[in-house]
Amino acid sequence: MTKIRINNIEVEAGNDQTILDAALMAGVSIPTLCHKDGVEHYSSCMVCMVKDNKKNNYIPSCTALAQEDMDIDASGEEVISIRKKAIELLLSEHRAECEAQCRVVCPGGYNIPLMNRLLAAGDIEKAMMLSFSEVKSGEIKCLTCAGYCENACRRKKIDAPVSIRNIKIFVAQHSDKYTEGKLLNSGDSKELSDSLNTENHPYNKKQFSSRIGRLETSEQNEWLKECTGDRTRYRTITDFKTAGDEAANCMRCDCRAAADCRLRELAGEFSVKDPKGKVVNSPVVKKINHRTGLIFENAKCIKCGLCVRVCEDRTDEPALCFINRGFISIISEPLTEEFVNILATQTDICIDVCPTGALSRFK
Amino acid sequence: MAGEEDNTTTRNCNCQPADTQNITSVVDEVLKETGREKDKVILILQEVQKRLNYLPSEALKHICRVTDITPGQISGVSTFYSQFRHIPAGKHTIKICAGTACHVKGSQLISEAFRRVLKIDDSQNTSPDNLFSIEEVACLGCCTLAPVVQIDEKTYGHVRPTQTDEIIQDFLQSQGKTLNTTDKNQPDIIDAEVRIGLGSCCVAGGSKEILSRLIEIKEIYDLNIRLKPVGCVGVCNQTPLLEIVRDQNNHVRYTNVKKDQVEEILLKHIKPRSLNKRMKYRINDLADTFLSDDMLNSPVNLSSDLREKYLNNFTKNQIRQATVNSGILSPASLDEYLLLDGFRALKKSLFFSKPAEIIDIILRSGLRGRGGAGFLTGRKWDISSGTSGNVKYVVCNGDEGDPGAFMDRMLLESFPFRIIEGMLIAGYSTGASEGIFYIRAEYPLAVTRVRNAIQLCYEKGFLGKNILNSGFTFNARIFEGAGAFVCGEETALIASLEGKRGTPHLRPPYPAVKGFFGNPTLVNNVETLALVPWIINNGVEAFSSVGTEKSKGTKVFALAGKISKGGLIEVPMGITIREIIEEIGDGVADGRSFKAVQIGGPSGGCIPATMSDTPIDYEELTKMGAMMGSGGLVVLDDTDCMVDMAKYFLTFTHKQSCGKCTFCRIGTKHMLDMLTRLSEGKAELSEIDDLERLCQYVKDGSLCGLGKTAPNPVITGLRYFREEYEAHAKGYCPAKKCRELIKYSISDKCTGCTKCYQECPVNAIGFKPYERHEIDQQLCTKCDNCRVVCPVNAVEIVNQNDKDQN
């Protein structure tokens, strides 16, 4: 056993125990991003930094071993400052958005992307349920709104904005009659129930959101991969089918992990200001494996390496790996493989372990 | 510089990929030699690339099929190290050194010149005819010949951008011609021994041609001499260097020897045995005297005092411990090494001392790690000896990647037996039985010399089982680094030995306790090991009497940059920077004024001229904000810009970062962006404060030494030259170096000779004979050609913003 002090609390750490684990025993919780219990530590994100008061230096607690007589500061001002900087640096290359622009600018905070997805998938009841929860009868704001949503729609720069306003008006007008008297049950849509049950409904502007400015042309082409429709455009919405077809042109600007992202959570916790001028280390790509449902978005990757460490890389079932070195290192399928051929049986493990929205289920 | 490079993207380079069957059979052949274990992956990739010119995807697939190496491992490793390429290269590779000394001498311009001449644009690396590929490399280790270019095995020094055509032609012509550099006739009784330095720099300076000519002359006149290639003498600015030794007291030295001077030099001191030959020479000599003026300038006619003066000044303040017998020892001869005290320290250790006693000697001597960190070597050995494990290792860290440093290369090339001896003593005292020489792949000569030395040692019983009948068994092998500066960090080095990406990890656990595959591993720098035999032979007092209180002994430095006489020097700790520059290096070159000296490469910092009385000492340098580092000492003058230097170093560290930790990976990128904007006059004054704060974060938050020291050039730059940074924020570069802030202009000194028009590669100067020429600023690329060729110095560099504040 080794005696150390964390935040002036005496802790008896086991042999070869990390400061992170020892701190937990003392009731001191330290934030982490690239660390997961049971997986070999990697000390990449540096969010778990603590200060060694004797040596006057900073060390990552997920990897640092508790040594006799250590005096650790796990929550002082300097420690908070360096953790905050780590998060800020990670955000500076996080070229992605938590919430879609259309929702952010909507005066009503309507969850437009979700509405589009439900309509495109033919889940008309759920779409109406969503609308009913957002728009009270007789108060369809869109009718008098200038349509900021369409102005902000990223599709506008490609061909034409998604006809959000008309879709929303149509759905709102029809859901009133339809759901009257029916039980409100979100059914098997986790996304819908999440949306209905969080404080983020309608949209909560106070929550931290990662934002980017204009998309480059190459980025636009990648984002278009999210569209599920046949790209026919409709301005006038006459029925639910037209609504669904037009909604399928949505590029899904919001992040699949918006409610489940550790980076977003920590940015909020540490009151980090979202940096401007985000630069990604390599061309923005969205890789989709339609068989397994895995989607990888490198703009959201923080290079924590959890997906690499947690999967077993085998020649018969290759996994993800790091490619390149330094700032341009990325997570990718191995050079000798195609993205559609990797992780046949380990996709879910990867998706669950990813702390951001970089690896998600495409559906 | 070409933009961020991703070596996996396929580019349109017209190269023909090898066919599949050929590929798989090559791979199978390689695997027979190397073995199939996972940790051999780097060696396997190196051998495959040697045979196929690059790593075709099919080769990688086949390796995964027939070994335990996984697709993820092979992809991760082959893209991490700079040596590997996934698209074919041209038939010949032009390596343009972008090391510190070369950078200050204008390597960027040379790179641009080659790209222009070979029609290679920034997005490619191979010429359209596939003949040449260009690579900007971190450092070739020939700094005193800066700027340096290496085409395949041939090195060219002092290259000028206007010479690119010439060099390419010279290279193509030399293909197929082999120089005879082996002297078959080595008589026992001789009139004289003629020594010629053959380190890498010497070769770059043309020493091989001199040796070849020596052999010719020896044969023509049937001279009774022995020709001996020796290791590096350190006087790199005076090579080719010839020394003629008649007996104990009769040494004569000639510097900067040219091929056509060899005959006269040799025959002045050595008489041909036969009368016929003597007559032949006299006749030739007389004829030459009448027919040419060259002989008037012949070095033979200079008094030896003058000739020797520079050499003496250069060497008199040096103390040789690591480089003992420099210029005398032939690196290939074990017998000679033994004759001159070689392996005496090893015998002393094996037969007359206990391991603990040796460690005590090293500890008391005060020897500190010469790789840069300066950790007490004796303590490291002590920790290492106290651990138990199946097998214990000693690793000689020869991954010297500092641009501007080549001391370790010199030591490995010139004194391979000494390093082996040091390693053996380390192994004996710490209980290790396996040794690994980790040598950069960019040092092929060092690899060859050490490999040959190891073989000789095995043959004569200095390596292997039961060495010299002492009962001590020790095996040694070589591992060639695949091109990653970060692998100089001991945990990253060990990771690469294990066949992984070279990413460091936090210590503890220390490699001395848990290293290579979990076994105790002692990692020591080349120079550290080279000093061990000297300490054992001469004792604690002798070693610790040299140097300062905390920094004992000597240090080898690579003195380069804007110095008159650069080279490799070994000086006592405690010598001041001023003494090194003025007394040994003969002052700043070209009459310019001394501005600062960069110590410790990209991890170090600059010490301004005003502080040049700082003694060389670990703690003193750290106090100044710099770092001893591995020994690179680059001298800067008033035409060097501190912002440009910082940008140069950050470019290096950013590219070499392993990418694991947030602060180094992203922080160095941001620092580089800020410095770039500053150098282009696009940054505000307040951003300098942002830069300073970021530097502190990166220093505190990085995982390893690379990241922690990457901000040093900026931090010291701001500490001593803040006005220069602020000037850039205001839009001008005081040193007139940063291209966006300067322009070239022709003054009225112009005589209209049209030379500038001829040399301008982009036709920015109109043809106006006898009139004052003008530069079209829209077209000008600031390549500097016009200024260099102008015979009347009419081309000036002025600040764009006309705020010429001196």
Coordinates of C-alpha atoms in Angstrom, one line a residue, chain A residues 42-46 49 55 58-60 63-65 67 81-82 85-86 89-90 92-93 279 302-303 313-315 318 321-329 334-337, chain B residues 4-8 60-61 64 70-73 75-76 79-80 82 86 483-484 501 506 508 654-663 665-666 669-670 694 697 700-701 703:
Chain A
Y42 CA -3.6 5.8 -23.0
S43 CA -3.3 9.3 -21.6
S44 CA -4.2 11.1 -24.8
C45 CA -6.9 13.6 -24.0
M46 CA -5.2 15.1 -20.9
M49 CA -4.7 16.3 -15.5
K55 CA 7.5 18.3 -8.4
Y58 CA 1.1 18.3 -14.3
I59 CA 0.5 14.6 -14.9
P60 CA -2.4 12.6 -16.4
T63 CA -1.9 6.7 -16.1
A64 CA 0.2 8.2 -13.3
L65 CA 0.9 5.7 -10.7
Q67 CA 3.8 6.9 -5.4
S81 CA -7.4 25.8 -16.2
I82 CA -5.3 23.2 -17.9
K85 CA -7.5 24.3 -22.2
A86 CA -7.3 20.6 -23.2
L89 CA -7.9 22.5 -28.0
L90 CA -10.0 19.4 -28.8
S92 CA -10.7 23.7 -32.0
E93 CA -10.5 20.8 -34.5
V279 CA -9.4 23.4 -38.7
I302 CA -10.7 13.3 -30.8
K303 CA -8.1 10.6 -31.4
D313 CA -7.6 -6.5 -34.7
R314 CA -7.6 -9.8 -36.6
T315 CA -6.7 -10.6 -40.2
P318 CA -9.9 -6.2 -39.3
C321 CA -6.5 1.7 -36.4
F322 CA -4.4 4.9 -36.4
I323 CA -3.0 6.1 -39.6
N324 CA -0.2 8.7 -40.0
R325 CA 1.6 10.6 -37.3
G326 CA 1.1 13.8 -35.4
F327 CA -1.5 16.4 -36.2
I328 CA -2.6 14.5 -39.3
S329 CA -3.1 11.2 -37.5
P334 CA -6.4 -0.4 -42.3
L335 CA -4.8 0.4 -45.6
T336 CA -5.3 -3.0 -46.9
E337 CA -9.1 -3.1 -46.2
Chain B
E4 CA 0.6 18.6 -45.0
E5 CA 1.6 15.4 -46.4
D6 CA -0.5 12.2 -46.2
N7 CA 1.6 9.5 -47.6
T8 CA -1.3 7.2 -48.2
L60 CA 1.1 -5.4 -47.0
K61 CA -1.8 -7.8 -47.5
C64 CA -0.7 -10.1 -42.9
T70 CA -2.4 -7.7 -38.2
P71 CA -3.8 -5.2 -40.8
G72 CA -4.1 -2.5 -38.1
Q73 CA -0.6 -3.0 -36.9
S75 CA -1.1 0.2 -41.4
G76 CA -0.4 2.0 -38.2
T79 CA 2.2 5.3 -41.9
F80 CA 3.9 6.4 -38.7
S82 CA 8.8 8.7 -42.4
H86 CA 3.1 3.7 -50.2
G483 CA 12.4 7.8 -39.4
A484 CA 10.7 9.4 -36.4
R501 CA 3.9 3.0 -33.4
L506 CA 4.2 8.2 -19.0
P508 CA 6.9 5.5 -14.1
H654 CA 4.8 19.8 -35.3
K655 CA 5.7 17.3 -38.1
Q656 CA 7.5 15.0 -35.7
S657 CA 4.9 15.0 -33.0
C658 CA 3.6 11.5 -32.5
G659 CA 0.1 12.8 -32.2
K660 CA -0.9 11.1 -29.0
C661 CA -1.5 13.9 -26.5
T662 CA -3.8 16.8 -27.1
F663 CA -1.4 19.6 -26.1
R665 CA -0.7 17.4 -31.3
I666 CA -3.0 20.4 -31.5
K669 CA -0.3 23.2 -34.8
H670 CA -1.7 26.4 -33.3
L694 CA -0.3 28.8 -25.3
Y697 CA 0.1 25.3 -21.6
D700 CA 2.9 22.0 -18.9
G701 CA 0.4 19.7 -20.6
L703 CA 3.1 14.0 -22.2

